[in-house]
Coordinates of C-alpha atoms in Angstrom, one line a residue:
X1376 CA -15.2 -12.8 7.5
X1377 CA -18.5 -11.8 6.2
X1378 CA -17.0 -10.4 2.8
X1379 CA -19.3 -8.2 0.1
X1380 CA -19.7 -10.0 -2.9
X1381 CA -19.6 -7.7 -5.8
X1382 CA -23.0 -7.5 -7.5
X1383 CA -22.9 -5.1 -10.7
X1384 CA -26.9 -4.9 -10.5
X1385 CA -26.5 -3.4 -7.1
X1386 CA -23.0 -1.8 -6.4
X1387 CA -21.7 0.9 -8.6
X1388 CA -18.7 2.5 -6.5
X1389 CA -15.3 0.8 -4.6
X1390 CA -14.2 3.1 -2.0
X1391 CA -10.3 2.4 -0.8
X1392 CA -9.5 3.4 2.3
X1393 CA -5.8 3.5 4.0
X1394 CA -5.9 3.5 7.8
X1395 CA -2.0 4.5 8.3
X1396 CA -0.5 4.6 11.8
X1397 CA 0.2 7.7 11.3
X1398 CA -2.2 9.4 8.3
X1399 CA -5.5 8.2 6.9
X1400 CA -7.1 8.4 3.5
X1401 CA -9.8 7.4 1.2
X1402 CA -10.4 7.2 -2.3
X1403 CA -13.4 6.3 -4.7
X1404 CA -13.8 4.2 -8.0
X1405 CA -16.8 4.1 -10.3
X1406 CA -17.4 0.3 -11.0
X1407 CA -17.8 1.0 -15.0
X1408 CA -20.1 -2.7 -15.4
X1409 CA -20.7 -1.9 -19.2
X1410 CA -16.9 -1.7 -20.1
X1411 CA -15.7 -4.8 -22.3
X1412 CA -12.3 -5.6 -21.0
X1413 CA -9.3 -3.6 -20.9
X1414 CA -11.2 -0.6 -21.9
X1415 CA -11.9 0.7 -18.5
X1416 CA -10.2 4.1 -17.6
X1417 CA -10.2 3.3 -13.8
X1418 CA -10.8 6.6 -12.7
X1419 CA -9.6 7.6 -9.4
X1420 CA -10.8 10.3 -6.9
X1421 CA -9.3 11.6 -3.7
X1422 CA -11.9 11.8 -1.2
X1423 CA -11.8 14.9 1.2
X1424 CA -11.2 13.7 5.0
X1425 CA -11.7 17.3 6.7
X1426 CA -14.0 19.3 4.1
X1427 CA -13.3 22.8 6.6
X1428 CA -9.6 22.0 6.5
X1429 CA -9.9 21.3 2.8
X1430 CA -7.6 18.3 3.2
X1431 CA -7.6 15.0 1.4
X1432 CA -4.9 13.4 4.6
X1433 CA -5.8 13.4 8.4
X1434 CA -3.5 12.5 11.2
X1435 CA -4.7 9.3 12.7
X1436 CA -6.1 10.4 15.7
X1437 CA -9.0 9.9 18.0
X1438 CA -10.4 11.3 21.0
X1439 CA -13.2 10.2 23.0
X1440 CA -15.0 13.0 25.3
X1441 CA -16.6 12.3 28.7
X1442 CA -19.9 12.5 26.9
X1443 CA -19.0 9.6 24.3
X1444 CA -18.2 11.6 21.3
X1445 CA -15.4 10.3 18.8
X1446 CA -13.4 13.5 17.2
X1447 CA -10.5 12.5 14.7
X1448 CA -7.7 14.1 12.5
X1449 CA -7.4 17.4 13.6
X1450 CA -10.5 17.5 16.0
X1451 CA -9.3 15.3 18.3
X1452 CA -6.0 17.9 18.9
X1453 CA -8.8 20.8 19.4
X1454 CA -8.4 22.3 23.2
X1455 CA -12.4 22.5 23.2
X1456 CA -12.4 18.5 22.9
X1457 CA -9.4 18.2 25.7
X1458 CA -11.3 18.5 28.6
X1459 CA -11.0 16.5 31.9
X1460 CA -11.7 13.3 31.5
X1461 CA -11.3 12.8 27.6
X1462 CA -9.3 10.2 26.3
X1463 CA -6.7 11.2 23.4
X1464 CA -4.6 8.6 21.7
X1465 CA -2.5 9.3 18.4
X1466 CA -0.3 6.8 16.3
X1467 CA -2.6 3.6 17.8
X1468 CA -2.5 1.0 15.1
X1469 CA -1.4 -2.2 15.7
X1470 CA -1.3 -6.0 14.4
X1471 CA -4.6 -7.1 16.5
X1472 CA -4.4 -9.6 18.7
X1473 CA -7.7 -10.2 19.9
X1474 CA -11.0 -8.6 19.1
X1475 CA -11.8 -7.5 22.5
X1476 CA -8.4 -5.7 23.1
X1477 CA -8.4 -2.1 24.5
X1478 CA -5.9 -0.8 21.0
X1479 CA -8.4 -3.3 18.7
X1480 CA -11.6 -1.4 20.3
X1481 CA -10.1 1.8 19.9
X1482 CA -9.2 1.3 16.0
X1483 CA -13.0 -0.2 15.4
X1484 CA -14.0 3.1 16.6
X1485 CA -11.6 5.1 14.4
X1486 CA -12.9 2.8 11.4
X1487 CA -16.6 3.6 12.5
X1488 CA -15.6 7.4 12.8
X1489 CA -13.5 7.6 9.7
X1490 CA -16.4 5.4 7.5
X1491 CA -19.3 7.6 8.8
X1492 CA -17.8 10.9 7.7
X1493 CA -16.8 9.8 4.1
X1494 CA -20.7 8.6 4.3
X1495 CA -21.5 11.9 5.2
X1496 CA -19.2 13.7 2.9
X1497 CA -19.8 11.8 -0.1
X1498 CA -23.8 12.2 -1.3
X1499 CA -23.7 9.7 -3.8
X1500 CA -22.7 6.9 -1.4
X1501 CA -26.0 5.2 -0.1
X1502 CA -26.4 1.7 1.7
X1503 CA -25.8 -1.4 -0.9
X1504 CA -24.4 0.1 -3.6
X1505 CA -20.6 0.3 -2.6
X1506 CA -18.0 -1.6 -1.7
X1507 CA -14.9 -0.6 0.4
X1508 CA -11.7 -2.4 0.1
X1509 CA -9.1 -1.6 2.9
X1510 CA -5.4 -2.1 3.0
X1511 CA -2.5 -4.3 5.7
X1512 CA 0.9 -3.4 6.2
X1513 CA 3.0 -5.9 4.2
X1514 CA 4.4 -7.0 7.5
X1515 CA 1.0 -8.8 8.7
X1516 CA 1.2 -11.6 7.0
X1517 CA 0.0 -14.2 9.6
X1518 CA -4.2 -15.6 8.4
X1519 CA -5.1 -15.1 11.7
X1520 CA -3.9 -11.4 11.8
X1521 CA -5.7 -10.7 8.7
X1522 CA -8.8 -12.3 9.2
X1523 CA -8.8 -10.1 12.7
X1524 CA -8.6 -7.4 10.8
X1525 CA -11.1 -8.0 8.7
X1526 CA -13.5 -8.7 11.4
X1527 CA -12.5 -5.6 12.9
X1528 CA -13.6 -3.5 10.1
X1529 CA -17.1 -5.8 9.4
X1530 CA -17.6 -4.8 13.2
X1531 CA -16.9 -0.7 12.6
X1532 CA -20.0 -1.4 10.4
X1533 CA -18.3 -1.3 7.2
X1534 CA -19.6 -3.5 4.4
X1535 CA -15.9 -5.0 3.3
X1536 CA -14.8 -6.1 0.3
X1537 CA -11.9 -7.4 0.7
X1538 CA -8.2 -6.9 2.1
X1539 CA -5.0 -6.1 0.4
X1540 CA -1.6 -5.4 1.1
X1541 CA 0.3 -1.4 1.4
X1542 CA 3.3 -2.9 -1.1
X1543 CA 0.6 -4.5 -3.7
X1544 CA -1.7 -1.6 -3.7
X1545 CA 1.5 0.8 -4.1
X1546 CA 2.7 -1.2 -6.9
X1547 CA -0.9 -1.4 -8.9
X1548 CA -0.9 2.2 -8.6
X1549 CA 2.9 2.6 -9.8
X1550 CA 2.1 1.1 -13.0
X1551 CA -0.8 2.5 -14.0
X1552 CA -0.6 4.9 -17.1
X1553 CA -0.6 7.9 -15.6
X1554 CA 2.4 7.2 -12.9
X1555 CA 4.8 5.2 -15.8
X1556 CA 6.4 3.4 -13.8
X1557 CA 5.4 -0.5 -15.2
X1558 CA 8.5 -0.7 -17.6
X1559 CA 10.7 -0.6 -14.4
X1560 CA 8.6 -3.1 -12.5
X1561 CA 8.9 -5.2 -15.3
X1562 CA 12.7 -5.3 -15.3
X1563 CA 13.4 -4.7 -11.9
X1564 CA 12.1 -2.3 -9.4
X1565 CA 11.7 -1.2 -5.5
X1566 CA 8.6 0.3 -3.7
X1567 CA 9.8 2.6 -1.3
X1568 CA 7.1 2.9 1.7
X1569 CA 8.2 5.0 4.4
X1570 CA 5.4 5.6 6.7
X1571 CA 4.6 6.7 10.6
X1572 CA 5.9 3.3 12.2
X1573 CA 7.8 1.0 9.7
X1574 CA 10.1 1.6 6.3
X1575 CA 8.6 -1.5 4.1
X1576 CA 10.6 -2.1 0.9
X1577 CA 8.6 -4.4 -1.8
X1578 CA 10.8 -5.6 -4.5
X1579 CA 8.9 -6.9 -8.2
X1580 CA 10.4 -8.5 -11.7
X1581 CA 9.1 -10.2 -14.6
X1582 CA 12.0 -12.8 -13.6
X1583 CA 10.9 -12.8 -9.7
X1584 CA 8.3 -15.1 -9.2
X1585 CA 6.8 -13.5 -6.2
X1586 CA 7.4 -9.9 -4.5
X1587 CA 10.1 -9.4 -1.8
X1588 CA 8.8 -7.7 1.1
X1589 CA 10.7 -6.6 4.1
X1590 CA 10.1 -4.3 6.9
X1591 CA 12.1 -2.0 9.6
X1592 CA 10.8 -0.4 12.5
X1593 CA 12.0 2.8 11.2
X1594 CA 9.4 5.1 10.8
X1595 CA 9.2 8.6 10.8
X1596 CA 7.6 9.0 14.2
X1597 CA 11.0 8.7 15.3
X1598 CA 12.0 12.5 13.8
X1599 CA 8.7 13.6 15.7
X1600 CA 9.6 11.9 18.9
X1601 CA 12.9 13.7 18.6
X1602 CA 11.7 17.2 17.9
X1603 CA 9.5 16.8 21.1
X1604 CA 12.3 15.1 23.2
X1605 CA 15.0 17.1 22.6
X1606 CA 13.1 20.9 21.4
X1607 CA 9.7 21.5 23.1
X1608 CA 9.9 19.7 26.5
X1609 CA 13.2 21.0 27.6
X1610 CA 11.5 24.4 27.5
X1611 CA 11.2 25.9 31.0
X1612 CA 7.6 24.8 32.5
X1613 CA 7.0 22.0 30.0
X1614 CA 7.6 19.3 31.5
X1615 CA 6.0 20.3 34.9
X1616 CA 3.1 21.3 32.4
X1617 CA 2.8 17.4 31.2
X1618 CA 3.4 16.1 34.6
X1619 CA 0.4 17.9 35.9
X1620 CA -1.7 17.3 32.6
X1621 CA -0.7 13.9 31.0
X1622 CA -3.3 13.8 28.8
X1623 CA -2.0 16.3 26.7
X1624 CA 1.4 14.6 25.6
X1625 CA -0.4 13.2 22.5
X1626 CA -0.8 17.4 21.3
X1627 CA 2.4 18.6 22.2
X1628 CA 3.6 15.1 19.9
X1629 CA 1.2 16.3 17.0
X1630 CA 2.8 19.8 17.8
X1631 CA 5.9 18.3 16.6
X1632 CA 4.6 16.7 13.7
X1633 CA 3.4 19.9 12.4
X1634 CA 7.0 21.3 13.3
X1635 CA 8.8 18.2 10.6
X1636 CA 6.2 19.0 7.9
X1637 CA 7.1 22.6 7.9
X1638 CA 10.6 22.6 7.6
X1639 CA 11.1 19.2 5.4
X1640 CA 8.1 20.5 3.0
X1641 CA 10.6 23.9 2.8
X1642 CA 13.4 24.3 -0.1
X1643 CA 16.8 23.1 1.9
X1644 CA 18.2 26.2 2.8
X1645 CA 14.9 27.7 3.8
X1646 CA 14.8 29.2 7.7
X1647 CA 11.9 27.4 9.9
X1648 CA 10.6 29.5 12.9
X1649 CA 7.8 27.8 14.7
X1650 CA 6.5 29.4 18.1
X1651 CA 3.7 28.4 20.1
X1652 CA 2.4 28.7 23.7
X1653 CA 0.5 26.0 26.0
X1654 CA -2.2 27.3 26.3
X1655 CA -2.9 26.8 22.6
X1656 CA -3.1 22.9 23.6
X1657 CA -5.5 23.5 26.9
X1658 CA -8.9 23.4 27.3
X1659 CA -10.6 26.7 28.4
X1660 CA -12.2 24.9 31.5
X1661 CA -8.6 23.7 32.4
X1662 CA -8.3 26.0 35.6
X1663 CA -4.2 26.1 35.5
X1664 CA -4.4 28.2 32.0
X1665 CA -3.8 31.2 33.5
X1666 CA -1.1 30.0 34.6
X1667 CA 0.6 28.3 31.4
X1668 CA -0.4 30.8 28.6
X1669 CA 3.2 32.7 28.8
X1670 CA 4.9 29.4 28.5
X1671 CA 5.9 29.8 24.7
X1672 CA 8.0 27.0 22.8
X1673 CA 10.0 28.7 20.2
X1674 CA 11.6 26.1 17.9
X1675 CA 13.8 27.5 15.2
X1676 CA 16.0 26.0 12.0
X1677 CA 18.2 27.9 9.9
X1678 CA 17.6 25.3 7.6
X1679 CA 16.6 21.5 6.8
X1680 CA 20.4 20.1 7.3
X1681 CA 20.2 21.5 11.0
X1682 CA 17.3 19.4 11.5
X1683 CA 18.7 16.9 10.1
X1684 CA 22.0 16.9 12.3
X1685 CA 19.8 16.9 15.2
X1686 CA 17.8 13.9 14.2
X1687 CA 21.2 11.8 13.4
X1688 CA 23.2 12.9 16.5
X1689 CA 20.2 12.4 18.6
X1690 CA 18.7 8.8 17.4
X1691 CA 21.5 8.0 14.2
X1692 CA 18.2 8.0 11.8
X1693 CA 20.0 8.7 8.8
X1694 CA 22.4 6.1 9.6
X1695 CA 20.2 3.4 10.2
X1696 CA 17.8 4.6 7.1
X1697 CA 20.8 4.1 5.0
X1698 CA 21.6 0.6 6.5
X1699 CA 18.2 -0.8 6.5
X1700 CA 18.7 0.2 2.9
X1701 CA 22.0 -1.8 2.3
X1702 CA 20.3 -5.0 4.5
X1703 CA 17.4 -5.3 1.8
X1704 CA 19.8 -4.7 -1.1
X1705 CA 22.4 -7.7 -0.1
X1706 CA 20.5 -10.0 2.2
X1707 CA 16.9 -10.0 1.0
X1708 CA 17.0 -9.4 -2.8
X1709 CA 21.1 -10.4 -3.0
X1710 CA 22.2 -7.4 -5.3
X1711 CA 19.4 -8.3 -7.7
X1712 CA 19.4 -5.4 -10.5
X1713 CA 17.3 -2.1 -9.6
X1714 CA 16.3 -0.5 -12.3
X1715 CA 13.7 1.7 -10.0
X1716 CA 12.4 3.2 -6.7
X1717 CA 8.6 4.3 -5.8
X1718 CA 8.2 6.2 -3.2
X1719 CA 5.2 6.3 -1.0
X1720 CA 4.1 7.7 2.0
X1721 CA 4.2 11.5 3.6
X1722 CA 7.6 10.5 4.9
X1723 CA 9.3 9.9 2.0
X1724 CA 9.2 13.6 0.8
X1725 CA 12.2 14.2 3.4
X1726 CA 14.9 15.6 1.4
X1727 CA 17.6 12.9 2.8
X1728 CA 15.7 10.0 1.4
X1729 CA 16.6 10.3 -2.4
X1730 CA 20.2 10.8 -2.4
X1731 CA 20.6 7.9 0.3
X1732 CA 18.2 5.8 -2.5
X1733 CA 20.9 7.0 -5.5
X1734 CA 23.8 6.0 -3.6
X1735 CA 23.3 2.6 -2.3
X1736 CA 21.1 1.0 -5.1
X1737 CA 23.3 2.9 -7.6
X1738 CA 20.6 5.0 -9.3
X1739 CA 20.4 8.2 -11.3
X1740 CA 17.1 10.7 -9.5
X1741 CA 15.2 10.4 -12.7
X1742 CA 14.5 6.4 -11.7
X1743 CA 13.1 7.6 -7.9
X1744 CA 9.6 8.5 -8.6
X1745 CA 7.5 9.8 -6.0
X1746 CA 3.6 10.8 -6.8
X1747 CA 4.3 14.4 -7.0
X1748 CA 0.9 15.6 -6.1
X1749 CA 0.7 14.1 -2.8
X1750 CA 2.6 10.7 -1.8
X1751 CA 0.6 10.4 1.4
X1752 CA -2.6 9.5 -1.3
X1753 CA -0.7 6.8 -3.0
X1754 CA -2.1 3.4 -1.6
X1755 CA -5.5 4.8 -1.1
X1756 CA -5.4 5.7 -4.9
X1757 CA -4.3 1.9 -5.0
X1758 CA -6.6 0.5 -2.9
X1759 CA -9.6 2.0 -4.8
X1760 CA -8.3 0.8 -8.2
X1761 CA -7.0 -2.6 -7.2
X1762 CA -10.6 -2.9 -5.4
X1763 CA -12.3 -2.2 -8.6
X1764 CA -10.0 -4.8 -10.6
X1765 CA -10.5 -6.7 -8.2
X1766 CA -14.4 -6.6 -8.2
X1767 CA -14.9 -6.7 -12.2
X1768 CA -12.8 -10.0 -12.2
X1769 CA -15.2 -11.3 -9.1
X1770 CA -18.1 -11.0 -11.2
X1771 CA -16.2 -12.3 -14.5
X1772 CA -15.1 -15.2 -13.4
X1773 CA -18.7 -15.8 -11.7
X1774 CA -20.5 -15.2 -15.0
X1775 CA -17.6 -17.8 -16.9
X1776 CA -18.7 -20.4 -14.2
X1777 CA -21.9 -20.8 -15.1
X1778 CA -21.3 -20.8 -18.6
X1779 CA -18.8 -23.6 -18.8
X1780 CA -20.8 -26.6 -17.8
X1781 CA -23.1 -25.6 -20.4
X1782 CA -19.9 -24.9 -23.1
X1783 CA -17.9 -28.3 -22.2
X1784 CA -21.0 -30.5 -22.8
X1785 CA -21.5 -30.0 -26.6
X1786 CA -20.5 -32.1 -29.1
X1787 CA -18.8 -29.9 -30.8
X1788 CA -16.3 -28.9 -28.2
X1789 CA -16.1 -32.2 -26.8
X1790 CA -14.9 -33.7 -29.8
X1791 CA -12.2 -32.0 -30.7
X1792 CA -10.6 -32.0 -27.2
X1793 CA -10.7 -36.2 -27.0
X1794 CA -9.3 -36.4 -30.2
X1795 CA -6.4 -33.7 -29.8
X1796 CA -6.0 -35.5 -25.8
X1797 CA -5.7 -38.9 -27.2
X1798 CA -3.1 -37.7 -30.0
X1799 CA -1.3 -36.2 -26.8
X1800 CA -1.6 -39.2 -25.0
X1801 CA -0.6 -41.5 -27.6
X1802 CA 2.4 -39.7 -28.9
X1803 CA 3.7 -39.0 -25.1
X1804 CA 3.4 -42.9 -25.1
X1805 CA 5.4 -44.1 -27.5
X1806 CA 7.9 -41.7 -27.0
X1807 CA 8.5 -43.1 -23.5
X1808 CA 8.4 -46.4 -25.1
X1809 CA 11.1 -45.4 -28.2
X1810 CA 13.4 -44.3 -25.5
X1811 CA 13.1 -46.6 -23.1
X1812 CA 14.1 -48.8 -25.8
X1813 CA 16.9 -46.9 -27.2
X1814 CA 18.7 -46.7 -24.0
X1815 CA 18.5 -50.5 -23.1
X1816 CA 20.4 -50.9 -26.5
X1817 CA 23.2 -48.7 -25.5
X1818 CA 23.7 -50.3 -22.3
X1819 CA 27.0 -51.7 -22.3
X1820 CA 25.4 -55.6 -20.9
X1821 CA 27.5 -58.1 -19.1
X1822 CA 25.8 -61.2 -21.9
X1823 CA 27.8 -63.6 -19.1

């Protein structure tokens, strides 16, 4: 891929960026050049992703009208955008295969979408002097997968940095000073990513050489897919409502979304009472709305746990949350000690998720951190510092190779360095010699 080469006489912010299957969001870094090292204070800010909604997270959706327009996050769920012949698709992202591929086209054109509005949103942002890092799952970890991907967003028209993964950007963020969470890492700890399609666990130590990632297709999409299956289209006329109009499926799904983010983001004994009718989800110039506007879902929970019953008897979620948990802990890091969890992702604020966490890795809750503002912004907050780290060290080690030649050519360093690596060399040398000796004499010899 065509990367951006950081240029500190050119580029002064890092945007981050994290296209989730099921959320997107984007975050900016000032590149502070004239900071020695160490002493930058990495600032962070959320970017706003639907300035009417006031919303730093959209839902990753596009949808393409007759006339060629994109609309995404909440736009694209709009009735006024649902008319005949538009093309709605939610929850999209995939590992690409090749460029050309109908999912791969549609996610260039979410990129485009998504880039141009931060452009648009964000004043200070003019051509050449940003960068935008973007982030993987920690499952893609085939070249050939990531180099697509990278080509994909180059292709959306945006002028890439670089790539990273969810579990590394997560854990950059985790330990920064603001989070606390470094001294954990350090001993021991667990990144916690439970997102729209997969539950990827990252585990980190100062005695692990390299990070233990592992994935499960357990994401919570399934919950949504659930409320929807089992709550809104058993209601009478529903299903002859998305027989006749397929293309509205992909609301009635986000209708369900909206239904698990109001009663998990409730206290646990809190009642949820949801109602809405179809024609809320139609088009004006649909001609049938007459006909569906006193079709009303009504979804009502006297409290989280009944929600949760329903997800467990219907698709054993809680179950198999808990023993995806127990896999990682005895087959992939083989009872290593865990000293912390991170939690990330809009999913993880489900109120089943800790005590399953403190049970089978055998924690107290004051070692599960989440980011208590808003987890959905964790890896875009990531993405944006990592990018900037990433870019200072770029031009560092840039600047240092230009100055070596010119530093390991004087006399004064040269000399020194001969003299130490012949004292090396010559010491190593007999010492080989001395023992090679020493053991020939204790050799117990046959003199016949």
């Amino acid at each position: 891929a065509q990367l951006v080469k950081p240029d500190k006489n050119k580029h002064q912010y890092i945007i981050g960026i994290d296209f989730g299957h099921g959320e997107t969001s984007a975050a900016i870094s000032e590149l502070e050049w004239n900071k020695s090292a160490g002493t930058s204070e990495q600032k962070v800010r959320d970017i706003d992703m639907d300035r009417n909604a006031k919303k730093k997270v959209i839902v990753s959706a596009i949808c393409k009208t007759p006339d060629g327009r994109y609309h995404i996050g909440n736009e694209a769920f709009e009735p006024d955008n649902l008319i005949e012949g538009t093309q709605l698709s939610v929850c999209f992202k995939q590992a690409p295969k090749k460029m050309d591929g109908e999912r791969e086209q549609l996610m260039i054109a979410y990129m485009k979408t998504v880039y141009e509005r931060i452009l648009s949103y964000e004043e200070n942002l003019k051509s050449g002097n940003h960068i935008v890092y973007i982030a993987r799952p920690s499952g893609w970890v085939e070249e050939e997968t990531k180099e697509l991907y990278r080509q994909m967003a180059i292709q959306a028209g945006i002028p890439l940095g670089g790539l990273t993964s969810e579990s590394r950007a997560a854990i950059f963020y985790a330990m920064s000073p603001h989070v606390g969470f470094a001294k954990e890492v350090s001993q021991g700890a667990i990144v916690f990513d439970l997102g729209s399609s997969t539950l990827d666990f990252t585990y980190l130590s100062d005695k692990v050489e390299n990070p233990i990632d592992y994935g499960y297709d357990l994401g919570a999409s399934a919950i949504e897919q659930t409320i929807y299956d089992q709550l809104i289209l058993p209601t009478e006329g529903v299903k002859e409502f998305v027989d006749t109009y397929p293309q509205y499926i992909d609301a009635l799904r986000f209708k369900a979304r909206l239904i698990k983010e109001e009663a998990y983001s409730k206290d646990a004994e809190t009642r949820t009472s949801l109602k809405f009718s179809l024609d809320q989800v139609m088009s004006d110039e649909c001609e049938d709305i007459e006909k569906y506007e006193d079709v009303d879902v009504k979804i009502k929970f006297k409290n989280v746990g009944e929600l949760n019953n329903l997800i467990e008897e219907s698709v054993n979620y809680l179950s198999r949350m808990k023993e995806a948990m127990i896999d990682y802990r005895d087959n992939h890091i083989h009872g290593k000690k865990v000293h912390g969890v991170f939690l990330t992702g809009g999913a993880s604020r489900m109120n089943f998720i800790i005590p399953l966490i403190t049970e089978v890795f055998n924690l107290p809750e004051s070692q599960v951190k989440i980011d208590g503002d808003n987890p959905s912004l964790t890896i875009s907050r990531g993405i944006a510092s990592l990018g900037a780290a990433d870019a200072a060290t770029d031009v560092l080690v840039s600047e240092l190779e230009k100055k070596i030649p010119s530093l390991v050519n004087t006399s004064d360093l040269q000399g020194p360095l001969i003299l130490k690596l012949a004292e090396t060399v010559s010491e190593s040398s007999w010492k080989t010699v001395a023992d090679a000796c020493n053991n020939f004499k204790k050799v117990n010899l046959d003199k016949n």
